[in-house]
Structure formats: structure tokens, C-alpha cells
Short mmCIF file of C-alpha atoms in Angstrom, two decimals:
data_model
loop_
_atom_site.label_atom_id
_atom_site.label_comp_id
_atom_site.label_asym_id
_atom_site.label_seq_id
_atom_site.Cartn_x
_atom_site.Cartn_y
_atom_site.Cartn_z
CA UNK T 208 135.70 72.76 155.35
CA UNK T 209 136.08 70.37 152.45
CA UNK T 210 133.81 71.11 149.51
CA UNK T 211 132.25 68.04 147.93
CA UNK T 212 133.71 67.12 144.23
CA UNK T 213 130.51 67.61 142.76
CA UNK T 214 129.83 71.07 144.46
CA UNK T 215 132.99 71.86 142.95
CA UNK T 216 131.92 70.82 140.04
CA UNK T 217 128.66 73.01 139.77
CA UNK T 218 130.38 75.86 140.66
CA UNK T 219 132.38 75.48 137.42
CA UNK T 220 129.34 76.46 135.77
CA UNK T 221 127.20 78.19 137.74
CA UNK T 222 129.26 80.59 139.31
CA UNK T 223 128.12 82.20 142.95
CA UNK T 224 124.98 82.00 142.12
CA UNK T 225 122.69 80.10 144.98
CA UNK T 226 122.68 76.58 145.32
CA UNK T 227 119.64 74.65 147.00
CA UNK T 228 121.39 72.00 148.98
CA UNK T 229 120.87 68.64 151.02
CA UNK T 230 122.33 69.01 154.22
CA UNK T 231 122.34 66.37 157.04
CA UNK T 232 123.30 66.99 160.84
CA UNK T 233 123.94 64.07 163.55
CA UNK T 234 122.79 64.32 167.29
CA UNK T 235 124.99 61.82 168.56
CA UNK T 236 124.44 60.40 172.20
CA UNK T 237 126.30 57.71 174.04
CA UNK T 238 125.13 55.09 176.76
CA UNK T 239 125.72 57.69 179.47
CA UNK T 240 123.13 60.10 177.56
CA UNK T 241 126.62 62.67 176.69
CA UNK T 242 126.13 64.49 173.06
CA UNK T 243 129.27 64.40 170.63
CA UNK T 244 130.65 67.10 169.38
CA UNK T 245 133.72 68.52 167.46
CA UNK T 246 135.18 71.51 167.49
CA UNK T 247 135.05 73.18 163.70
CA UNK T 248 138.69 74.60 162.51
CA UNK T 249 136.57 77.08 160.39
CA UNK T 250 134.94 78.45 163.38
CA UNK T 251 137.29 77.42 166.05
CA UNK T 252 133.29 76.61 168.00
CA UNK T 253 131.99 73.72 168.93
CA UNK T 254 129.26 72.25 166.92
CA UNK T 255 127.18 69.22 166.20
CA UNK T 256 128.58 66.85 163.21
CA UNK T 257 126.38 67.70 159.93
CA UNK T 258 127.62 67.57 156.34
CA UNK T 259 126.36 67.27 152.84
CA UNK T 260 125.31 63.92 151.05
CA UNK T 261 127.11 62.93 148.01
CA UNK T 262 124.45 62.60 144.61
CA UNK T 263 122.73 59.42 145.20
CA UNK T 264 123.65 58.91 149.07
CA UNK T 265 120.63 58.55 151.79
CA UNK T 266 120.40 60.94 154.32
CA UNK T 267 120.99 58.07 156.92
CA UNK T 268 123.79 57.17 155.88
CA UNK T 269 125.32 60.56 155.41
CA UNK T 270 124.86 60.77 158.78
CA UNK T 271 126.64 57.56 159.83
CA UNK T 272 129.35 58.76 157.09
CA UNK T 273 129.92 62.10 158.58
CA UNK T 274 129.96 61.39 162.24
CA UNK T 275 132.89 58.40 161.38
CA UNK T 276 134.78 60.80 159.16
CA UNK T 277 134.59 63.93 161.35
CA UNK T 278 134.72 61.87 165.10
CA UNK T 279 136.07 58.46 164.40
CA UNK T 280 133.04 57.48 166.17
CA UNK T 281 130.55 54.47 164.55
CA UNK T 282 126.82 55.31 165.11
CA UNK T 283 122.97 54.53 164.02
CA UNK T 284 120.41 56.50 162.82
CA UNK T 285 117.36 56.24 165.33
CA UNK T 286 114.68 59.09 163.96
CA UNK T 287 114.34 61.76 162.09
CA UNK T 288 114.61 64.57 164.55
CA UNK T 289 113.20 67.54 162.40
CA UNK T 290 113.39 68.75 158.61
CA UNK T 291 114.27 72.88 158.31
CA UNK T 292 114.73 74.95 155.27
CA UNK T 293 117.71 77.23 156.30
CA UNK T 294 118.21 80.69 155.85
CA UNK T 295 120.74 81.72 152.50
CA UNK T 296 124.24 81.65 153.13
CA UNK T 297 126.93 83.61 151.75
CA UNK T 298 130.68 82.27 152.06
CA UNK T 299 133.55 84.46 152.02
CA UNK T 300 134.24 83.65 148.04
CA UNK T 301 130.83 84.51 147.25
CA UNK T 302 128.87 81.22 146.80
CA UNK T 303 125.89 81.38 147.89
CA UNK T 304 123.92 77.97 149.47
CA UNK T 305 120.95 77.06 150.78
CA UNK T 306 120.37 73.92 152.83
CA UNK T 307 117.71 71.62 153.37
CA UNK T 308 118.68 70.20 156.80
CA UNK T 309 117.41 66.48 157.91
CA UNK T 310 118.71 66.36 161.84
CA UNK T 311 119.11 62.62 162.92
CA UNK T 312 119.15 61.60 166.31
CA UNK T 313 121.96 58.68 166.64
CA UNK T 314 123.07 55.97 169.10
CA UNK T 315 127.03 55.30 169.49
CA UNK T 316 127.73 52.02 168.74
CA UNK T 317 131.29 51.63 168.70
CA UNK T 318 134.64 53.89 168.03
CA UNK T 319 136.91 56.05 170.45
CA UNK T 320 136.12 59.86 169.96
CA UNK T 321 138.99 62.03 168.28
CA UNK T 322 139.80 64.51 165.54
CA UNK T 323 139.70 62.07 162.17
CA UNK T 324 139.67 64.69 159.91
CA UNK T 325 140.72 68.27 158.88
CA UNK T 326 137.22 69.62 159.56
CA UNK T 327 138.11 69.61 163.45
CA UNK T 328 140.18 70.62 166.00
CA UNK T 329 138.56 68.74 168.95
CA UNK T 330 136.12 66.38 169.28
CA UNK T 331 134.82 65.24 172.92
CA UNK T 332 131.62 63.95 174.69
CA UNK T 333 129.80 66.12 176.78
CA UNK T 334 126.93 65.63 179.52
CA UNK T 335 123.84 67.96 178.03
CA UNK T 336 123.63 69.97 181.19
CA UNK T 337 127.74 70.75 180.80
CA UNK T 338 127.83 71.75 177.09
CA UNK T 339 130.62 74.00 175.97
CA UNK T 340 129.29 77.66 174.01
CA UNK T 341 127.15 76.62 171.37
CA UNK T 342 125.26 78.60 168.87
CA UNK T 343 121.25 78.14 168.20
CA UNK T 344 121.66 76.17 165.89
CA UNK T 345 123.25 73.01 167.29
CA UNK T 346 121.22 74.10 171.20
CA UNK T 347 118.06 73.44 169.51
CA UNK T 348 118.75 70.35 167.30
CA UNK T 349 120.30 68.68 170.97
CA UNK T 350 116.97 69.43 172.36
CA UNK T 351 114.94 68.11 169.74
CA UNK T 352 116.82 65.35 169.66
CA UNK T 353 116.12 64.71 173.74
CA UNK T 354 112.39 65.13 173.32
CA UNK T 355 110.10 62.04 172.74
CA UNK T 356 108.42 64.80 170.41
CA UNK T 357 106.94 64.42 166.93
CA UNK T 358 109.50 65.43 164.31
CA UNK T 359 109.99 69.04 163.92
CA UNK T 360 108.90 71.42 161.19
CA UNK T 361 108.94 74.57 160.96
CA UNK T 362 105.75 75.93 162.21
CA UNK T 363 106.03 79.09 160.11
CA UNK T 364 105.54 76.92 157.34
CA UNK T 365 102.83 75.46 157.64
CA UNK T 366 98.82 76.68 156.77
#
């Protein structure tokens, strides 16, 4: 995966050491109700589109910004489909990140799905009762984003 400039950046100075980080992820549908996703080359799995705002960008828009870069695909934001703390992550160099995730559930609007990027090695539509293997992460974000629910938070959280 690319790192953002400015990560890069930090970690001139501040070593491993953890990072608390903005992190956005894109539940893209189509008209036929199918859920976009790509294929990671890190992984090799296939995932929902997410990424990590640039200083100064919305959240929205980081969205709309991922999704075209990773999927050649145009969308717009609809909702917020929940907020989530994540748990500490530890890359193979060492750095160490946390990420505040903002899910967004989107509405293709244009754009033929393919790999537009480096980041995947597939990218394809897929009915929600006909997804490939996906991990917890991405099955539960998809559902959220099918419910007429309330945003999500974490209910530990909260009291």
C-alpha cells in the first residue's frame, strides 16, 4: 500500500512509535444493490475501498477520492454508516497506527470498475448474498451499510 507523504513525513521524526490516525472506508453499491470491491495486492483478499485522508481533506471526500483512485469508479457519499476506534496495528517495519475509521455508505454514479491503481489486483461488483471470502471487518461495515439503522458506535464505549 502507498503511504501518504505526510505519514512519511512523521515517521522521519517519530520513529515506530504509534500514530493515531484518520481512516475512511467506502461501502459502495450500484443500481442493482451489488457492493464494490477490490482485491488488495498486500493481502491478495478482497476488501472494501478505505484509505487515509490527506491533512486538511473531509472525510467525504476521501471517500469519493479513494474509491476513484483504487476502482476507477465515481461515487457519492450518502451517510455516515458508523464511527469505530480500531484496535493498534503493527506493520511489518514496525510502525505502529491506530485508526479512527468513518465508514460511508456510497451510491455509484458513474465509471467502469477496474484496477486504477497499485493498491489492487482486482476490482469487481458483487451481489451481497454472492460475496467472495471476506474478513469481519469489511462483512460488518456491508451490513451496516444495508441497514436503515442509526449510525453505529461502538456500544462498548459508551456509559
Amino acid at each position: 500500500m502507498a503511504t501518504p507523504e505526510f505519514i512519511t513525513s512523521l515517521r522521519a521524526t517519530a520513529g515506530t512509535q504509534l500514530l493515531w490516525l484518520p481512516g475512511v472506508t467506502a461501502i459502495v453499491f450500484d443500481d442493482e444493490g451489488r457492493a464494490l470491491l477490490g482485491r488488495r495486492t498486500d493481502t491478495r483478499k478482497w476488501s472494501v475501498v478505505g484509505g487515509i485522508p490527506e491533512p486538511g481533506e473531509q472525510p467525504a471526500a476521501c471517500a469519493v477520492r479513494e474509491v476513484f483512485e483504487e476502482t476507477a469508479v465515481h461515487c457519492v457519499p450518502e451517510r455516515v454508516v458508523l464511527v469505530q476506534a480500531l484496535q493498534p496495528i503493527t506493520y511489518g517495519n514496525g510502525d505502529e497506527c491506530q485508526y479512527m475509521d468513518i465508514t460511508f455508505r456510497c451510491r455509484a454514479v458513474g465509471g467502469e470498475a477496474r484496477v486504477n491503481d497499485d493498491e489492487s489486483l482486482d476490482v469487481g461488483w458483487f451481489a451481497v448474498d454472492a460475496l467472495p471470502e471476506l474478513n469481519e471487518f469489511s462483512l460488518f461495515r456491508i451490513k451496516q451499510a444495508l441497514s436503515e439503522t442509526p449510525t453505529w458506535f461502538d456500544p462498548m464505549t459508551l456509559g
